[in-house]
Coordinates of C-alpha atoms in Angstrom, one line a residue:
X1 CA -48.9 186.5 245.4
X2 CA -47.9 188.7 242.4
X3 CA -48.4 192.3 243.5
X4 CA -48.7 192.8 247.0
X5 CA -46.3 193.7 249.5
X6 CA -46.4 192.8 253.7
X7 CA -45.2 195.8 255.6
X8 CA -44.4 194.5 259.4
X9 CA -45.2 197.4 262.3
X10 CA -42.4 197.4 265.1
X11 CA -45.4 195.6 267.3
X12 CA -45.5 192.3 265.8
X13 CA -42.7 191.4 263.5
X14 CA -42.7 187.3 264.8
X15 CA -46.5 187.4 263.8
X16 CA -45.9 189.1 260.8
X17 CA -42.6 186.5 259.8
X18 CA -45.3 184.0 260.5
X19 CA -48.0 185.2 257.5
X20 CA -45.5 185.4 255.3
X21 CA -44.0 182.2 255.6
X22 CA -47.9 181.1 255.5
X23 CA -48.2 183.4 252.2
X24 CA -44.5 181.9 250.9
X25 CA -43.1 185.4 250.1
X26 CA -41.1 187.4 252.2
X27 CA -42.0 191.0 253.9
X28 CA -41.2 194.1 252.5
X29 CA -38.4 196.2 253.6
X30 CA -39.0 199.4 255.8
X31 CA -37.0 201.2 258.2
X32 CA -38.5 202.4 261.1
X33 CA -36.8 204.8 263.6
X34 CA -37.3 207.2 265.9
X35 CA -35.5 210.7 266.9
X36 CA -33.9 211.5 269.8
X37 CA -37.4 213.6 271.0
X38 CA -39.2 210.6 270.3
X39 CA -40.5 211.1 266.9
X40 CA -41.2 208.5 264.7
X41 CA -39.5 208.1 261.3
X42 CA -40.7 205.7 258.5
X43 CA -39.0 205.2 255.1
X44 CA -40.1 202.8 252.7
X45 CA -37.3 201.0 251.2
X46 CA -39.4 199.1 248.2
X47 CA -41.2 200.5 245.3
X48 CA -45.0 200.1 246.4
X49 CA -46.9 202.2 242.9
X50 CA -49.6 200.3 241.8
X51 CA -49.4 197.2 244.6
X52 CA -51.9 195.8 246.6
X53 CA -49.6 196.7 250.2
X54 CA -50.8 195.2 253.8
X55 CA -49.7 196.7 257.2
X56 CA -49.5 194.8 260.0
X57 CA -49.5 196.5 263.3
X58 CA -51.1 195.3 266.4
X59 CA -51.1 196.9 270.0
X60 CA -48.2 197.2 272.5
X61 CA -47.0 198.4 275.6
X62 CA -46.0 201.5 274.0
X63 CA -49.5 202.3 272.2
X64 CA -49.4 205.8 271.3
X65 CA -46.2 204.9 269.6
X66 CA -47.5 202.0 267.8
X67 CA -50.8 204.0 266.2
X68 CA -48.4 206.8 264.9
X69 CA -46.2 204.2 263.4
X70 CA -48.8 202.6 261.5
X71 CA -50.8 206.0 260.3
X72 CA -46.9 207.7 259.4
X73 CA -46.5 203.8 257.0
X74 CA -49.8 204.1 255.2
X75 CA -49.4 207.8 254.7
X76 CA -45.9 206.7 253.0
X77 CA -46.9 203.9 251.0
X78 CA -50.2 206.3 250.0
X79 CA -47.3 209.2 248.6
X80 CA -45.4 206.1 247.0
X81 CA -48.8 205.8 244.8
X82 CA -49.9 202.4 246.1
X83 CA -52.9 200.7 244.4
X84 CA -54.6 200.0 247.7
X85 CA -53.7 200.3 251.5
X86 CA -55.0 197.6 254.0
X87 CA -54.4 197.4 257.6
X88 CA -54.3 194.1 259.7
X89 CA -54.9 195.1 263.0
X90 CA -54.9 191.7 265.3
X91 CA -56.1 193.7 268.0
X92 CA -57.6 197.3 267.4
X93 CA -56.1 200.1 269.9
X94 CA -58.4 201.9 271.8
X95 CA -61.0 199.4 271.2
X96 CA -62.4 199.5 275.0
X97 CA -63.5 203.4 274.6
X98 CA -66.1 202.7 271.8
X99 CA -68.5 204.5 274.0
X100 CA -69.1 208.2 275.7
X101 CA -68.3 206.4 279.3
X102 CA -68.0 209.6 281.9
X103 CA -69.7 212.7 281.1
X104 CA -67.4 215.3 278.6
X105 CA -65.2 211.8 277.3
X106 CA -63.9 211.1 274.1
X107 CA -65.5 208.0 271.7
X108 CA -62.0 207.2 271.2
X109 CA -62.0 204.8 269.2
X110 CA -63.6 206.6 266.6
X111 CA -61.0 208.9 266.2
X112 CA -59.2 206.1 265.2
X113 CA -60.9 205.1 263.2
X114 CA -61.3 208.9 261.0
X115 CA -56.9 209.0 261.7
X116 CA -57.2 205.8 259.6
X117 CA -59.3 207.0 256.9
X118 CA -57.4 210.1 256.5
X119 CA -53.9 208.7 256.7
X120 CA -55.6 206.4 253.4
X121 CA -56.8 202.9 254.3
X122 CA -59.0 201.8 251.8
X123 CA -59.8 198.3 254.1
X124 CA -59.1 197.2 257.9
X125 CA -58.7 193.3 258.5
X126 CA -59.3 192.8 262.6
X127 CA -59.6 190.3 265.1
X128 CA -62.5 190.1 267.5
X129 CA -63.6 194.0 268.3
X130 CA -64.4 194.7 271.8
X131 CA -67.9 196.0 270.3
X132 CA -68.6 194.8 266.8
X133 CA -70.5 198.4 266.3
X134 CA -67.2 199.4 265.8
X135 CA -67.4 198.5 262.3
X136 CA -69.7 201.7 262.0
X137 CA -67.1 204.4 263.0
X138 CA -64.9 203.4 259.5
X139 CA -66.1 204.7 256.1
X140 CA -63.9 201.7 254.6
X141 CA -64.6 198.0 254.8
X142 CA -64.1 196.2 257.7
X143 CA -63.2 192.4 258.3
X144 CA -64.0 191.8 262.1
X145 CA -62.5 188.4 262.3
X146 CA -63.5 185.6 265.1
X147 CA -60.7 183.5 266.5
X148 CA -63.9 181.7 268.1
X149 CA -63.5 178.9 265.8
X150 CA -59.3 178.5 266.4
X151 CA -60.3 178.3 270.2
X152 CA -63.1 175.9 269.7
X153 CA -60.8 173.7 267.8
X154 CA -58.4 173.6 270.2
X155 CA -60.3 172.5 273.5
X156 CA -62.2 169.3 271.3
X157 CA -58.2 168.6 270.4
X158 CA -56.8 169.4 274.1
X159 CA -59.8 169.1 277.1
X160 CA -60.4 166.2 278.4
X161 CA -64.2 165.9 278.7
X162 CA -64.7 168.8 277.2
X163 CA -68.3 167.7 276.4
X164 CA -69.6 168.1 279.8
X165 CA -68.0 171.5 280.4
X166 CA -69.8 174.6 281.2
X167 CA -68.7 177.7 279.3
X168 CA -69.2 181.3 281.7
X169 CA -69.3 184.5 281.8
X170 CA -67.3 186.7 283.7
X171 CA -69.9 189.6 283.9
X172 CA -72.9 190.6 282.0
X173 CA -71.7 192.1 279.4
X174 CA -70.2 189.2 278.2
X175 CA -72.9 187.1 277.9
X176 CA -73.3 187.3 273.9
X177 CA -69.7 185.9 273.4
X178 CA -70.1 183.0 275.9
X179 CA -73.2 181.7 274.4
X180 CA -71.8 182.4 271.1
X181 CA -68.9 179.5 271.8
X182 CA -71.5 177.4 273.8
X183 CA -73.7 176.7 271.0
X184 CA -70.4 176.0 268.7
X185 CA -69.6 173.3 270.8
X186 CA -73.5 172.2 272.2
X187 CA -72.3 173.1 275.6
X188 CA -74.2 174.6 278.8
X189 CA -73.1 178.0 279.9
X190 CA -73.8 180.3 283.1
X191 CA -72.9 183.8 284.5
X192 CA -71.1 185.5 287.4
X193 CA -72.2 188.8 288.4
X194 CA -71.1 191.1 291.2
X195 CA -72.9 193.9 292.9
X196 CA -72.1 196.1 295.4
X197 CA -73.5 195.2 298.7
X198 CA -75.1 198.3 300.5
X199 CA -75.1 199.1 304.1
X200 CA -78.7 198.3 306.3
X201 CA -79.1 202.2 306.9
X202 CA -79.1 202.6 303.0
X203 CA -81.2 199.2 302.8
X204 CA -83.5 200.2 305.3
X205 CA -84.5 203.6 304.4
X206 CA -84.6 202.3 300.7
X207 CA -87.2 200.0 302.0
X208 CA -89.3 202.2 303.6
X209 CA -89.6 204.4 300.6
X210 CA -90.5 201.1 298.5
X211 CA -93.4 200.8 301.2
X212 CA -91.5 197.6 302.6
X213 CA -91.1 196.9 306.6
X214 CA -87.4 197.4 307.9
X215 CA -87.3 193.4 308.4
X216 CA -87.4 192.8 304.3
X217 CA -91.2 190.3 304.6
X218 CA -93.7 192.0 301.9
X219 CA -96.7 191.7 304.0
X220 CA -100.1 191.9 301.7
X221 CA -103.1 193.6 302.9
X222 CA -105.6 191.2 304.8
X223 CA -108.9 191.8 303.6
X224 CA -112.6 190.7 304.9
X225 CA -114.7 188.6 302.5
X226 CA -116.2 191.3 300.9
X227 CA -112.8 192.7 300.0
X228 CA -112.8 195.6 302.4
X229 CA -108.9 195.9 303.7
X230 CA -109.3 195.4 307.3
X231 CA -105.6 196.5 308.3
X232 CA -101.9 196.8 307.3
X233 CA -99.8 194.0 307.9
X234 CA -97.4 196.2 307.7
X235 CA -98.0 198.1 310.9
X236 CA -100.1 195.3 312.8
X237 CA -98.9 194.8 316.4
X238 CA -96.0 192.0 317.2
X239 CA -98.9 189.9 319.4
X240 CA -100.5 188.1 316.5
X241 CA -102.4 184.7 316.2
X242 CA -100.4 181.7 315.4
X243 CA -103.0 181.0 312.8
X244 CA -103.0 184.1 311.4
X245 CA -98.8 184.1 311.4
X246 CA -99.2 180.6 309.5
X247 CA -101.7 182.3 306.8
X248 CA -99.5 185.0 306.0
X249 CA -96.5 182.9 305.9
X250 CA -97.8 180.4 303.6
X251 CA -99.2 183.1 301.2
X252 CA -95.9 184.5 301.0
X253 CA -94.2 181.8 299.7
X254 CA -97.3 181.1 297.2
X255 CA -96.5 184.8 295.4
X256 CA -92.7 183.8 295.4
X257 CA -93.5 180.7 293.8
X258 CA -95.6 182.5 291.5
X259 CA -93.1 185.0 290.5
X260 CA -90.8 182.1 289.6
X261 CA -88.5 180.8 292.3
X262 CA -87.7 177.1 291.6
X263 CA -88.2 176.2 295.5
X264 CA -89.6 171.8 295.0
X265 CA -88.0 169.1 295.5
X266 CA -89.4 165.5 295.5
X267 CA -90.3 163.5 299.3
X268 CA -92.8 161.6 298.3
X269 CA -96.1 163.6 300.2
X270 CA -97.5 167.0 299.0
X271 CA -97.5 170.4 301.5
X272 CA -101.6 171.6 300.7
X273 CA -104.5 170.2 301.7
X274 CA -108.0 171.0 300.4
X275 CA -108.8 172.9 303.9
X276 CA -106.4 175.7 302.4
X277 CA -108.0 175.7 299.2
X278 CA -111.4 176.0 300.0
X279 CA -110.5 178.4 302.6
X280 CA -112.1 182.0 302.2
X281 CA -110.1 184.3 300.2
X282 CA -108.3 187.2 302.1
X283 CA -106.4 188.9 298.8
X284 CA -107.3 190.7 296.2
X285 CA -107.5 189.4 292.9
X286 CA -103.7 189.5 291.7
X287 CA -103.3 187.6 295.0
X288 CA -105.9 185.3 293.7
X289 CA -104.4 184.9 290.3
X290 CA -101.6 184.0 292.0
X291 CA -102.5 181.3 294.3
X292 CA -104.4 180.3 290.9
X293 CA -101.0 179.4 289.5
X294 CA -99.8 177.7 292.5
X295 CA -102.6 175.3 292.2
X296 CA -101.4 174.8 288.7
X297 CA -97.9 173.7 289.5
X298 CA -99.5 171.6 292.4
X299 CA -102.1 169.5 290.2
X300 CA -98.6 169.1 287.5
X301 CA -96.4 167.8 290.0
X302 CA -98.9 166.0 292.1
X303 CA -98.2 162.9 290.4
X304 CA -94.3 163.2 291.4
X305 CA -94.5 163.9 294.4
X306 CA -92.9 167.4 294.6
X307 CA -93.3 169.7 297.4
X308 CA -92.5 173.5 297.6
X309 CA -90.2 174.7 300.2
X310 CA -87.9 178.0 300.7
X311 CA -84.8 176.1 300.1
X312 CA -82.9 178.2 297.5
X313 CA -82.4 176.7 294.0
X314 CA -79.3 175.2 293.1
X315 CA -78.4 176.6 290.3
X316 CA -77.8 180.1 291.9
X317 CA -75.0 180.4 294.2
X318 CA -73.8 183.4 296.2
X319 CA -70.6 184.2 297.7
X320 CA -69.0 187.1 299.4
X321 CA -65.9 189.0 298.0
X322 CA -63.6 190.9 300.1
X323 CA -60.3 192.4 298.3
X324 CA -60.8 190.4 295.0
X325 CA -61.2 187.1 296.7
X326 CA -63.9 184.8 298.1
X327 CA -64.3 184.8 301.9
X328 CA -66.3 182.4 304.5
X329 CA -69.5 183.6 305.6
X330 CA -68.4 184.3 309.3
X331 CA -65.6 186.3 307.8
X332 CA -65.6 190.3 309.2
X333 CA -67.3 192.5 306.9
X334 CA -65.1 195.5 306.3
X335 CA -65.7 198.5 308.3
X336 CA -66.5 200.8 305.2
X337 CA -69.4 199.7 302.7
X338 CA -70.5 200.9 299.4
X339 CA -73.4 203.0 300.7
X340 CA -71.8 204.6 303.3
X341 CA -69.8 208.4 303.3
X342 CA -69.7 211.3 302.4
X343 CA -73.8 211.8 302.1
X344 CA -75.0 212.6 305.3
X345 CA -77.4 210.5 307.1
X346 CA -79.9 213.6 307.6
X347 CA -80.4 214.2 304.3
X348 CA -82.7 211.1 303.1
X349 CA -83.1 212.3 299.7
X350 CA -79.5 212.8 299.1
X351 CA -78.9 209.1 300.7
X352 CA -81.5 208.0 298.2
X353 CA -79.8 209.1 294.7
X354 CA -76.3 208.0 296.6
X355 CA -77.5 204.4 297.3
X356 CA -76.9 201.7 294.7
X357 CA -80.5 200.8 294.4
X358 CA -81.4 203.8 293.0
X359 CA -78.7 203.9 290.5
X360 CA -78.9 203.3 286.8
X361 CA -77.9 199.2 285.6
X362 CA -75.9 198.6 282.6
X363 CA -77.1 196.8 280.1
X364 CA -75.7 193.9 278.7
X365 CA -75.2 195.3 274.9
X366 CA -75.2 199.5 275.3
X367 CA -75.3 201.0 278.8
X368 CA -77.5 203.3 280.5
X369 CA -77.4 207.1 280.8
X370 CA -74.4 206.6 282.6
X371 CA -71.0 205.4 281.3
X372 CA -70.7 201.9 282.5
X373 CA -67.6 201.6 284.6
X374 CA -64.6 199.9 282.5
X375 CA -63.0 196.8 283.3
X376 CA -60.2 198.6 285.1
X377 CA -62.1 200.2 287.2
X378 CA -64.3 197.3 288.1
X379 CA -61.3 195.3 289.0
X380 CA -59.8 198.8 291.3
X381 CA -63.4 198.7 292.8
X382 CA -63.0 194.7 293.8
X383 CA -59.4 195.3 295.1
X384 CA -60.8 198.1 297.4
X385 CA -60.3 197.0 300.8
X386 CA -63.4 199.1 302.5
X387 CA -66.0 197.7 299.9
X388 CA -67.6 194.4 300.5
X389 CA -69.1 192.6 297.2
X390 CA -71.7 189.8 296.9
X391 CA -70.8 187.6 293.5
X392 CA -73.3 185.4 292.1
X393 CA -72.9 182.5 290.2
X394 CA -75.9 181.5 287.9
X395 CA -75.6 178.0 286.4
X396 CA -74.3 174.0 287.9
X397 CA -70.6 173.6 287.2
X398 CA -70.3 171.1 290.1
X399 CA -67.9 168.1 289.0
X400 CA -67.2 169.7 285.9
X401 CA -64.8 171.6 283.8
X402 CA -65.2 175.5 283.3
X403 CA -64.3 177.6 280.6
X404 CA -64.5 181.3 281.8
X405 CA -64.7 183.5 278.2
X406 CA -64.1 187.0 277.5
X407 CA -62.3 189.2 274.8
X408 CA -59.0 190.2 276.4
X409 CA -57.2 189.6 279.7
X410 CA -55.7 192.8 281.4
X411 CA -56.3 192.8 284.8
X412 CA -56.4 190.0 287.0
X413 CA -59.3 190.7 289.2
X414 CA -62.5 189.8 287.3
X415 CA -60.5 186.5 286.6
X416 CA -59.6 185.5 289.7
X417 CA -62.9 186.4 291.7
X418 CA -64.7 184.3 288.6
X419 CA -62.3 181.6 289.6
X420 CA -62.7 181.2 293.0
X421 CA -66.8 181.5 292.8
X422 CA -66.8 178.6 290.2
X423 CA -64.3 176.4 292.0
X424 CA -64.9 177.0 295.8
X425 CA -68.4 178.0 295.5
X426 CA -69.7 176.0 292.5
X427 CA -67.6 172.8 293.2
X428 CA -65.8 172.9 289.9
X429 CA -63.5 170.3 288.6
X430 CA -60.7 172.7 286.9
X431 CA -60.9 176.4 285.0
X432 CA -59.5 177.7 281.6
X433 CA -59.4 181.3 281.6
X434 CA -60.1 181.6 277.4
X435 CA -59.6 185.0 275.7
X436 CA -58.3 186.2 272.6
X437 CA -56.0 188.7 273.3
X438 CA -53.6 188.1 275.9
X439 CA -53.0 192.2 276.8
X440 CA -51.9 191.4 280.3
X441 CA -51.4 194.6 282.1
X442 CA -49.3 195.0 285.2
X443 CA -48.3 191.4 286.6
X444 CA -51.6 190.3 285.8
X445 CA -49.7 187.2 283.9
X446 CA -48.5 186.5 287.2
X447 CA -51.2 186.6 289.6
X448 CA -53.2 184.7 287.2
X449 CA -50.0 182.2 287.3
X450 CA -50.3 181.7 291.3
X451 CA -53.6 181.6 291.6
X452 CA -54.6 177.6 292.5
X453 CA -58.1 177.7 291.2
X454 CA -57.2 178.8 287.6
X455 CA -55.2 175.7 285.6
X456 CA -54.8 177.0 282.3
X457 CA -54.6 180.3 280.4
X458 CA -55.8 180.6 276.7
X459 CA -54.6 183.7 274.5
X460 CA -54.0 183.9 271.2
X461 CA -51.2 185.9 269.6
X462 CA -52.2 188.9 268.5
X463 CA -50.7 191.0 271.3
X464 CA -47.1 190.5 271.2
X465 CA -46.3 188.6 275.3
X466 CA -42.4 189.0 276.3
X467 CA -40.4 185.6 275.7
X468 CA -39.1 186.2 279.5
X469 CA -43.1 186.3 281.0
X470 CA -44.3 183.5 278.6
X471 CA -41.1 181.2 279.8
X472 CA -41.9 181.7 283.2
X473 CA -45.7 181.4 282.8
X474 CA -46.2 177.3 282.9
X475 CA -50.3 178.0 282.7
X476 CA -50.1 179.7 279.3
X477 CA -51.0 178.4 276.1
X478 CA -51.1 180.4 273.2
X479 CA -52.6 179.8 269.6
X480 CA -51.3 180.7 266.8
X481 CA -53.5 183.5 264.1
X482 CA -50.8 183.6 261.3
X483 CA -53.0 181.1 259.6
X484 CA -56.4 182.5 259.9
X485 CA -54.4 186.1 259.0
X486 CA -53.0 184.5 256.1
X487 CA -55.8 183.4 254.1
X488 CA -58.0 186.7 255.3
X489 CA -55.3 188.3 253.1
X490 CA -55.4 186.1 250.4
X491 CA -58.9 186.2 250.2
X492 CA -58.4 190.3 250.2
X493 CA -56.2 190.3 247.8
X494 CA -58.0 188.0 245.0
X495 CA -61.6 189.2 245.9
X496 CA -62.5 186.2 247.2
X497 CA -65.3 185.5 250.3
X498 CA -64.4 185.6 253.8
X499 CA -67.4 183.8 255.3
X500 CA -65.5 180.2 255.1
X501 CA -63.2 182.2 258.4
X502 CA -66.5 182.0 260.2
X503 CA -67.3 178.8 260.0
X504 CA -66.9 176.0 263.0
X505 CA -64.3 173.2 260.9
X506 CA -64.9 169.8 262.3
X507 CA -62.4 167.9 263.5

């Protein structure tokens, strides 16, 4: 390509040899150093007036290092009089504080962006942003790239079965990008969640401020046949009549059905009689509405055969998660929970605003009033040995192969505790861990390496892994983005569209 030069960032120089050899042209010459107090020092060492000149930087061990490299080479080839500046950032620094998280922090990734602009990049090429809203902070183009459609391509080419896999989230937050590569391949896909699980004081006194008895049954009102309330279940005496115990019992389970709780399976005989339906009512008319829909779902499934019972549905699995790892159900809960310290048990207000129930959920695409805790902290929070977790896997992945999604691996936590759900709790067959950059903080690279349930480990390139870790890593695959890279350069450079990059190629 006449006029352009490729500028390689100390981060990614393989990567960068790579989209050149793609492009067939060699990179251009800089010299990059640093001073004995750690300053960095560029010098350009080809004449960039009036070429179209691309930057290639990605992230690194050394970060802070790495961003002041890059801005100190645009700022250079800026003075030099080039025609126009783009960086290619394969993975954007910063990109996981896109958001005011704790009260008084920095939206640092913003600033980024604005160093950018002001150093003089006139366009950013990027792969997969941890928040595509991102793309607001810059007051240049941006090119948020998917390597959705390179990771798609390679599990039709390398999975076994892959049509009956089951594609999962990690967390909620997630959720967008899993379905996203579900419906590329016509796949089902499912969810694991954790949540904190709360002492029984806290549960307790959180119930009695709901208006719910200590033993967790929602007893209705039972009222006369003129609809006068004749007393509270909730404070009736323990002496009651087996009849009455029945009644109550039954019209439990008719509002859980109600509110949606897939509880049938098929034996052949049906659990109501007319005696119950023509019995006199005793609710009020939500309750009635209620039994109303019941007698719906009865009449449609009368001709299967299906019967409601409290048997929990299938699809939902629980499990509990002690220290980052699934445990038995007879194993020792640890001494400490979540809803326990340093709120004293005299003050029930102050217990109230303490205990998890009353705190604010994050929401799967923005957050709530208060900074959603960051992937680092969740996995600390797992990996505390006083806190008990219950995980929850929503979706059937027994017999089958999983593919657990997310945008970068750092810490091995979240991974692992996904791992063990689906595989120990949800009876899978195997587990890919998929993301696209392969950050890998710590010895996470290693844990994820001895840990039985997980039997492969997808990255892509774009964060430069250590010959030495990758060697000794037998589960780790990684794709290659110099071609995808390439032609979003190409297509820069001649003004051509980028949308064909989108786009699922079928094999």
């Amino acid at each position: 390509m006449r006029g352009t030069l490729i500028f390689a960032g100390s981060s990614c120089p393989d990567l960068t040899d790579k989209i050149c050899h793609n492009l067939g042209m060699a990179r251009a010459d800089a010299e990059l150093t640093q001073f004995s107090n750690g300053e960095t020092s560029v010098r350009i060492l080809t004449s960039v007036r009036e070429k179209d000149v691309f930057v290639v930087q990605s992230g690194s061990p050394k970060i802070n290092d790495t961003i002041m490299e890059l801005l100190i080479m645009i700022s250079a080839c800026k003075g030099g009089s080039a025609n126009k500046i783009t960086a290619v950032l394969p993975y954007f620094p910063y990109s996981r504080q896109s958001k005011k998280k704790p009260h008084r922090g920095a939206i640092t990734a913003r600033m980024l962006a604005n160093l950018l602009d002001v150093a003089g990049v006139k366009h950013v090429v990027t792969v997969d942003l941890h928040a595509s809203q991102m793309q607001g902070f810059f007051k240049c183009p941006v090119d948020n790239l998917h390597a959705e459609p390179l990771i798609a391509r390679w599990i039709r080419r390398n999975v076994p079965r892959w049509q009956e896999a089951v594609v999962v989230s990690k967390n909620a937050g997630g959720t967008k990008r899993v379905t996203s590569l579900a419906d590329a391949l016509k796949l089902n896909f499912g969810m694991v969640t954790t949540d904190k699980k709360r002492g029984p004081s806290m549960a307790s006194m959180a119930a009695s401020m709901m208006g719910y008895p200590m033993d967790g049954i929602e007893r209705q009102p039972v009222l006369d046949t003129a609809g006068n309330q004749v007393r509270n279940n909730s404070s009736e005496p323990e002496s009651e009549t087996p009849a009455a115990e029945s009644g109550r019992s039954q019209d439990s389970r008719m509002a859980a059905d109600a509110q949606g709780s897939p509880r049938m399976r098929a034996n052949g005989t049906h659990s109501r009689n007319a005696a119950n339906r023509n019995s006199p009512p005793r609710r009020s008319q939500t309750m009635l509405s209620q039994s109303s829909v019941i007698d719906e779902l009865d009449e449609e499934h009368e001709a299967d055969g299906l019967e409601y019972n409290d048997q929990r549905a299938h699809e939902v699995t629980h499990g509990r998660l002690v220290q980052g790892h699934i445990v038995p159900d007879d194993f020792q809960s640890p001494a400490t929970s979540v809803a326990d310290t340093s709120v004293p048990e005299e003050d029930p207000m102050a217990m109230s605003h303490a205990s998890s129930f009353f705190a604010p959920q994050p929401h799967a695409l923005g957050g709530s009033g208060d900074g959603g805790a960051s992937s680092d902290e969740e996995d600390d929070i797992l990996k505390d040995p006083k806190v008990e977790h219950t995980i929850t896997l929503v979706g059937n992945v027994r017999d089958r192969t999983v593919f657990i999604v997310d945008d970068m691996i750092d810490k091995p936590g979240s991974w692992i505790a996904a791992a063990e759900t689906v595989v120990k709790r949800g009876r899978a067959n195997k587990v890919y861990c998929i993301a696209t950059h392969g950050v890998f903080g710590g010895d996470c690279l290693e844990q994820m390496q001895a840990c039985d349930c997980i039997d492969t480990i997808v990255v892509t390139n774009s964060y430069p892994i250590p010959e030495d870790r990758a060697r000794n890593a037998s589960k780790l695959v990684v794709l290659d983005l110099s071609f995808l890279l390439a032609e979003a350069i190409r297509r820069n450079h001649y003004g051509e569209s980028m949308s064909p990059l989108f786009q699922h190629l079928m094999d």
